[in-house]
Short mmCIF file of C-alpha atoms in Angstrom, two decimals:
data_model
loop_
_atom_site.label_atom_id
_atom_site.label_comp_id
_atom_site.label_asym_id
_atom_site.label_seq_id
_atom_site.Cartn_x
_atom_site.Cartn_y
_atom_site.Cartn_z
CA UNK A 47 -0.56 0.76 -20.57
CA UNK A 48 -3.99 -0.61 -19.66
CA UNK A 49 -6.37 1.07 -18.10
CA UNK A 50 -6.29 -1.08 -15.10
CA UNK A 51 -2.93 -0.57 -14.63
CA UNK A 52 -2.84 3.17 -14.78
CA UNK A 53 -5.53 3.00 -11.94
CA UNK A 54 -3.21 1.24 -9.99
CA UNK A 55 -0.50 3.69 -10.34
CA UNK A 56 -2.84 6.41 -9.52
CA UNK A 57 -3.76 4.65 -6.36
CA UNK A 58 0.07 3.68 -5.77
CA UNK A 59 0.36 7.73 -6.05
CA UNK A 60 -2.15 8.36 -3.66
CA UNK A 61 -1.51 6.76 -0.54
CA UNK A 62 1.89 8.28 -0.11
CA UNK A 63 0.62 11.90 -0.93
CA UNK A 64 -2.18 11.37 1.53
CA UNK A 65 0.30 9.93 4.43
CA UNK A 66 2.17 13.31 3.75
CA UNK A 67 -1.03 15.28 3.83
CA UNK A 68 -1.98 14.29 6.70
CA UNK A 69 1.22 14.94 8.40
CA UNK A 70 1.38 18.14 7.48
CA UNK A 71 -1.88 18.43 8.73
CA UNK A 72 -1.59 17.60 12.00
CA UNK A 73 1.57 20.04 12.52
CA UNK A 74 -0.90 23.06 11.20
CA UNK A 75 -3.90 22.13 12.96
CA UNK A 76 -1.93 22.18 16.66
CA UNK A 77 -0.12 25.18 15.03
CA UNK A 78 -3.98 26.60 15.02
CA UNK A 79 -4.79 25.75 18.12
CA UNK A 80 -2.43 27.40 19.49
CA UNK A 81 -2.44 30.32 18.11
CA UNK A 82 0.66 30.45 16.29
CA UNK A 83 0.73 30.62 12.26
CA UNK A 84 2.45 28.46 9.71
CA UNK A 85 6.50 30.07 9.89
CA UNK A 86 9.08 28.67 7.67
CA UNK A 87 10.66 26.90 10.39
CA UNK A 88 7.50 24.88 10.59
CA UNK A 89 7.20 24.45 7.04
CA UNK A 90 10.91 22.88 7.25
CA UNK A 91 9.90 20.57 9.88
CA UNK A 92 6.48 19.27 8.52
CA UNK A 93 8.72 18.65 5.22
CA UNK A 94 11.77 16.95 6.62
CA UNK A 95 9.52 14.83 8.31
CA UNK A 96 7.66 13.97 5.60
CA UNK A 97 10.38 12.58 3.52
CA UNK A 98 11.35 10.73 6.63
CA UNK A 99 8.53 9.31 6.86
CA UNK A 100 8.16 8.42 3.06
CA UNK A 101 11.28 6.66 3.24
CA UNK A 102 11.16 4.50 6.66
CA UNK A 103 7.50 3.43 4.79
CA UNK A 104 9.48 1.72 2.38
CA UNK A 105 11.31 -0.52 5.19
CA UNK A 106 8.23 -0.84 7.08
CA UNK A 107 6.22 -1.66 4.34
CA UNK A 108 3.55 0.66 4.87
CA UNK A 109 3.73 2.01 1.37
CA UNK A 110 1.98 -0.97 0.59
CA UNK A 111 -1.69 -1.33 -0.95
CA UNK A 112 -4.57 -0.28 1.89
CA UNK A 113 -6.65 -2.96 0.71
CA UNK A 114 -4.70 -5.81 1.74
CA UNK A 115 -3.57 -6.60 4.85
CA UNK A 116 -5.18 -6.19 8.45
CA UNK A 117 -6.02 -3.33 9.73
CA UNK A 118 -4.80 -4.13 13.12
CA UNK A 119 -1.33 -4.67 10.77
CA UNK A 120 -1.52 -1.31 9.21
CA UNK A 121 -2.41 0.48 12.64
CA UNK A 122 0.85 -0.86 14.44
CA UNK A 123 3.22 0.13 10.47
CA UNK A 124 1.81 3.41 10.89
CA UNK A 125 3.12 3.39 15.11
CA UNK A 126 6.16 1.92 14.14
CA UNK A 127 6.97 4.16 11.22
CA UNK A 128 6.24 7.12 12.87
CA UNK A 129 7.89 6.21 15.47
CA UNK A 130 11.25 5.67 13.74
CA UNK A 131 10.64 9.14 11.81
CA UNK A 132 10.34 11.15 15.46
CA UNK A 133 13.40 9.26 16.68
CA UNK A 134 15.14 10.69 13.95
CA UNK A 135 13.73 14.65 14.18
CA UNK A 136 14.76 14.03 17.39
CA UNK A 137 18.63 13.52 16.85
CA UNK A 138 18.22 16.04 14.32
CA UNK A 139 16.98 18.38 16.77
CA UNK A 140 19.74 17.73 19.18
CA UNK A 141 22.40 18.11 16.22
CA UNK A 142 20.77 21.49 14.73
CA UNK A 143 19.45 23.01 17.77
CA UNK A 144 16.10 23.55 15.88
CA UNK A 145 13.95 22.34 18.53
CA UNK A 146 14.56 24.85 20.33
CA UNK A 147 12.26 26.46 17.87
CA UNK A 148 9.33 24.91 19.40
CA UNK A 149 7.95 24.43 22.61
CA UNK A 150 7.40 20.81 24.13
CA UNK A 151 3.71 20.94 24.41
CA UNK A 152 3.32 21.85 20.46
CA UNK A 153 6.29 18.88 19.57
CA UNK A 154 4.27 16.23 22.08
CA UNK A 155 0.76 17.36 20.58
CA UNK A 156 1.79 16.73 17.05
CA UNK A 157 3.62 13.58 17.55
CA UNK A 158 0.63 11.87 19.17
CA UNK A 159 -2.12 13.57 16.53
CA UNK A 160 0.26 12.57 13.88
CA UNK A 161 -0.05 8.77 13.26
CA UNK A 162 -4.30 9.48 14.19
CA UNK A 163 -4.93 11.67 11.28
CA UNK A 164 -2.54 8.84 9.14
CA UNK A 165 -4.57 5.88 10.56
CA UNK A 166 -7.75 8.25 9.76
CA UNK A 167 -6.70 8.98 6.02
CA UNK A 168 -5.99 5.77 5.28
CA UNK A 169 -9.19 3.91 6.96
CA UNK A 170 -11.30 6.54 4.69
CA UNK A 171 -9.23 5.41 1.36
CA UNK A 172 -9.59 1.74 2.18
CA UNK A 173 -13.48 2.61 2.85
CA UNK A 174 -13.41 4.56 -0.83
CA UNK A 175 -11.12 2.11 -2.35
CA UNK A 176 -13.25 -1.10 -1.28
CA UNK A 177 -16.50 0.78 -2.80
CA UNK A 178 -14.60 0.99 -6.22
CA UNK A 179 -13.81 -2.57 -5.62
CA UNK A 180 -17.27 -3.55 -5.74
CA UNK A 181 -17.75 -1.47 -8.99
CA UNK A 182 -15.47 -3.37 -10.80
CA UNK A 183 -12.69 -0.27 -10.71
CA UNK A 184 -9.01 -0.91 -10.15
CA UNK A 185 -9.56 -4.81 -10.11
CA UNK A 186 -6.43 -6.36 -11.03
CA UNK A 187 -6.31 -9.01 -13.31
CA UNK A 188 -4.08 -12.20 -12.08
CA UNK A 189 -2.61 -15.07 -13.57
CA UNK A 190 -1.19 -18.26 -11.82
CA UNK A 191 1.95 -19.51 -13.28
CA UNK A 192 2.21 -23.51 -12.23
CA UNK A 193 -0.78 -26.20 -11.39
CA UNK A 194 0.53 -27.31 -8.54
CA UNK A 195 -0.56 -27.48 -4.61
CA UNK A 196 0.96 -23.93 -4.05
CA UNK A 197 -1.39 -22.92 -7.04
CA UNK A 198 -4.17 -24.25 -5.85
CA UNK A 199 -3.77 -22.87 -2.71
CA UNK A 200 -3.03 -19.73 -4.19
CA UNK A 201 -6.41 -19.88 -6.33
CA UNK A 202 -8.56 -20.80 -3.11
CA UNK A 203 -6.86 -17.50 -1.02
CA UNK A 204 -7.98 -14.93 -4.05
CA UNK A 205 -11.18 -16.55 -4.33
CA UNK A 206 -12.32 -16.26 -0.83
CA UNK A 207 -10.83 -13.02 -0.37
CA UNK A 208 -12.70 -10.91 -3.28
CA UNK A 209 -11.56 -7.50 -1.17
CA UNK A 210 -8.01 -7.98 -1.89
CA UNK A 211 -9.67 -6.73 -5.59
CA UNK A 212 -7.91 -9.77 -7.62
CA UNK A 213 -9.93 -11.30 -10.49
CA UNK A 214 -8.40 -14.69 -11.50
CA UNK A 215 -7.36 -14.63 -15.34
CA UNK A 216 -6.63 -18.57 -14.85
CA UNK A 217 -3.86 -21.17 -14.74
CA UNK A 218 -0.78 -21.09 -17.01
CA UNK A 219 0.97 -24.61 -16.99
CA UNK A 220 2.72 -26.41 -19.34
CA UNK A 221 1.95 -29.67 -17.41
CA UNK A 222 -1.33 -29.38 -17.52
CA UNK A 223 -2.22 -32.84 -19.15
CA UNK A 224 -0.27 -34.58 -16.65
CA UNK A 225 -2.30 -33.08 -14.05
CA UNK A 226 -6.00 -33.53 -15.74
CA UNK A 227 -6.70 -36.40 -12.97
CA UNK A 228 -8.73 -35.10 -10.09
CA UNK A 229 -8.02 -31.73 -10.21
CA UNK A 230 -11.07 -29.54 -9.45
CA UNK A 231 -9.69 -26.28 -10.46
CA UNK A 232 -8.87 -27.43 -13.95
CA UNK A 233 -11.29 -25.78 -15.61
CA UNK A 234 -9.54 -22.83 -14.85
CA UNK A 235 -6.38 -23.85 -16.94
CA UNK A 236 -6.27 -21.12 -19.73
CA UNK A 237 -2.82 -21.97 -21.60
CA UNK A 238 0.49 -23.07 -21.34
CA UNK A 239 3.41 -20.09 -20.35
CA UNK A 240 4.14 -19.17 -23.51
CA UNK A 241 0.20 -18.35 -23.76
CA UNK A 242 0.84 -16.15 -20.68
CA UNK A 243 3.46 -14.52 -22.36
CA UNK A 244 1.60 -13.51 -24.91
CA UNK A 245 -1.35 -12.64 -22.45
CA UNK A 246 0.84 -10.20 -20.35
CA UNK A 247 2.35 -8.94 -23.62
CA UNK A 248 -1.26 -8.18 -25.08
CA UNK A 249 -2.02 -6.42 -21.68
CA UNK A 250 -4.61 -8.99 -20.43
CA UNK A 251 -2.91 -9.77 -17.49
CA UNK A 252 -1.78 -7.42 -15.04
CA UNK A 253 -0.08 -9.04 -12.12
CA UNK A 254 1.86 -13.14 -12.67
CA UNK A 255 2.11 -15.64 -9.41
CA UNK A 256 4.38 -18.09 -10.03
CA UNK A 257 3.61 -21.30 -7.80
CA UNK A 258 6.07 -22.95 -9.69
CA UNK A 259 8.75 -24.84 -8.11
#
């Protein structure tokens, strides 16, 4: 594994435990406030709805990297996936009777703090995660499969968006002398595919887009 890539997974590792964090946080901090401790009926909830959470992330692709993407995107994943997750305590809590566990003021308090201190956790990773950017740390390395218009267009979207943290390897085409007229981005031809085999094999490349048709 290349270093690169085992800061991604790291990062890939992060977000998820941080989304959890901070929903367990929110349950223990209007716990706190009102001056009832951490039982293990709490515990049970804050976990349950954790791996509710985790998995409705998947389908609403929140899980995704912070870093790309709007934020005004990631704000309504969070509202949506959150909102799926309560919808489902909340036929839980019919079905178990565990609700009646908790009073409604507590159960309203942490299902609006909820998806704040999420939105807050992840606006301070994309803020940490964009400074690393800049220093050149967890920059992935990308490779366009195909010379084509898709490529190109591909090429001009990574270049003038340097925070998705994408550093252009090149072009891999095995066309590429049929294409030599007029083509301003030809200069960043680097091989033919089986040269991008060999790349990925070697570890130089870490992510392939293939524009190919």
């Amino acid at each position: 594994r290349s270093q690169i890539t085992t800061q991604r997974r790291w990062w890939d590792f992060l977000q998820p435990t941080l989304d959890a964090a901070s929903v367990m946080a929110a349950l223990a901090i209007v716990r706190w406030t009102t001056g009832r401790p951490m039982d293990e009926m709490t515990l049970a909830l804050g976990l349950v709805s954790i791996v509710v959470f985790l998995l409705f992330s998947q389908l609403t692709g929140l899980h995704r990297r912070t870093d790309s993407g709007t934020a005004d995107r990631e704000i309504s994943n969070i509202a949506g996936t959150w909102s799926l997750t309560v919808l489902v305590l909340v036929v839980l809590g019919f079905a178990t009777r565990y609700s009646e566990q908790f009073s409604r003021s507590i159960m309203l308090a942490w299902i609006v703090l909820t998806p704040s201190l999420v939105g807050l956790g992840r606006m301070c990773l994309r803020i940490v995660q964009q400074g690393l950017l800049r220093r050149g740390i967890g920059i992935r390395r990308v490779a366009i499969a195909g010379l084509n218009e898709l490529g190109r267009q591909t090429f001009s979207n990574i270049t003038d968006q340097p925070s998705l943290g994408l550093d252009l390897v090149g072009f891999f085409d095995d066309l590429r002398t049929s294409r030599e007229e007029s083509d301003e981005t030809l200069h960043e031809t680097v091989g033919n595919l089986n040269d991008l085999v060999e790349s990925a094999l070697r570890g130089d490349v870490d992510t392939i887009l293939i524009t190919l048709p």
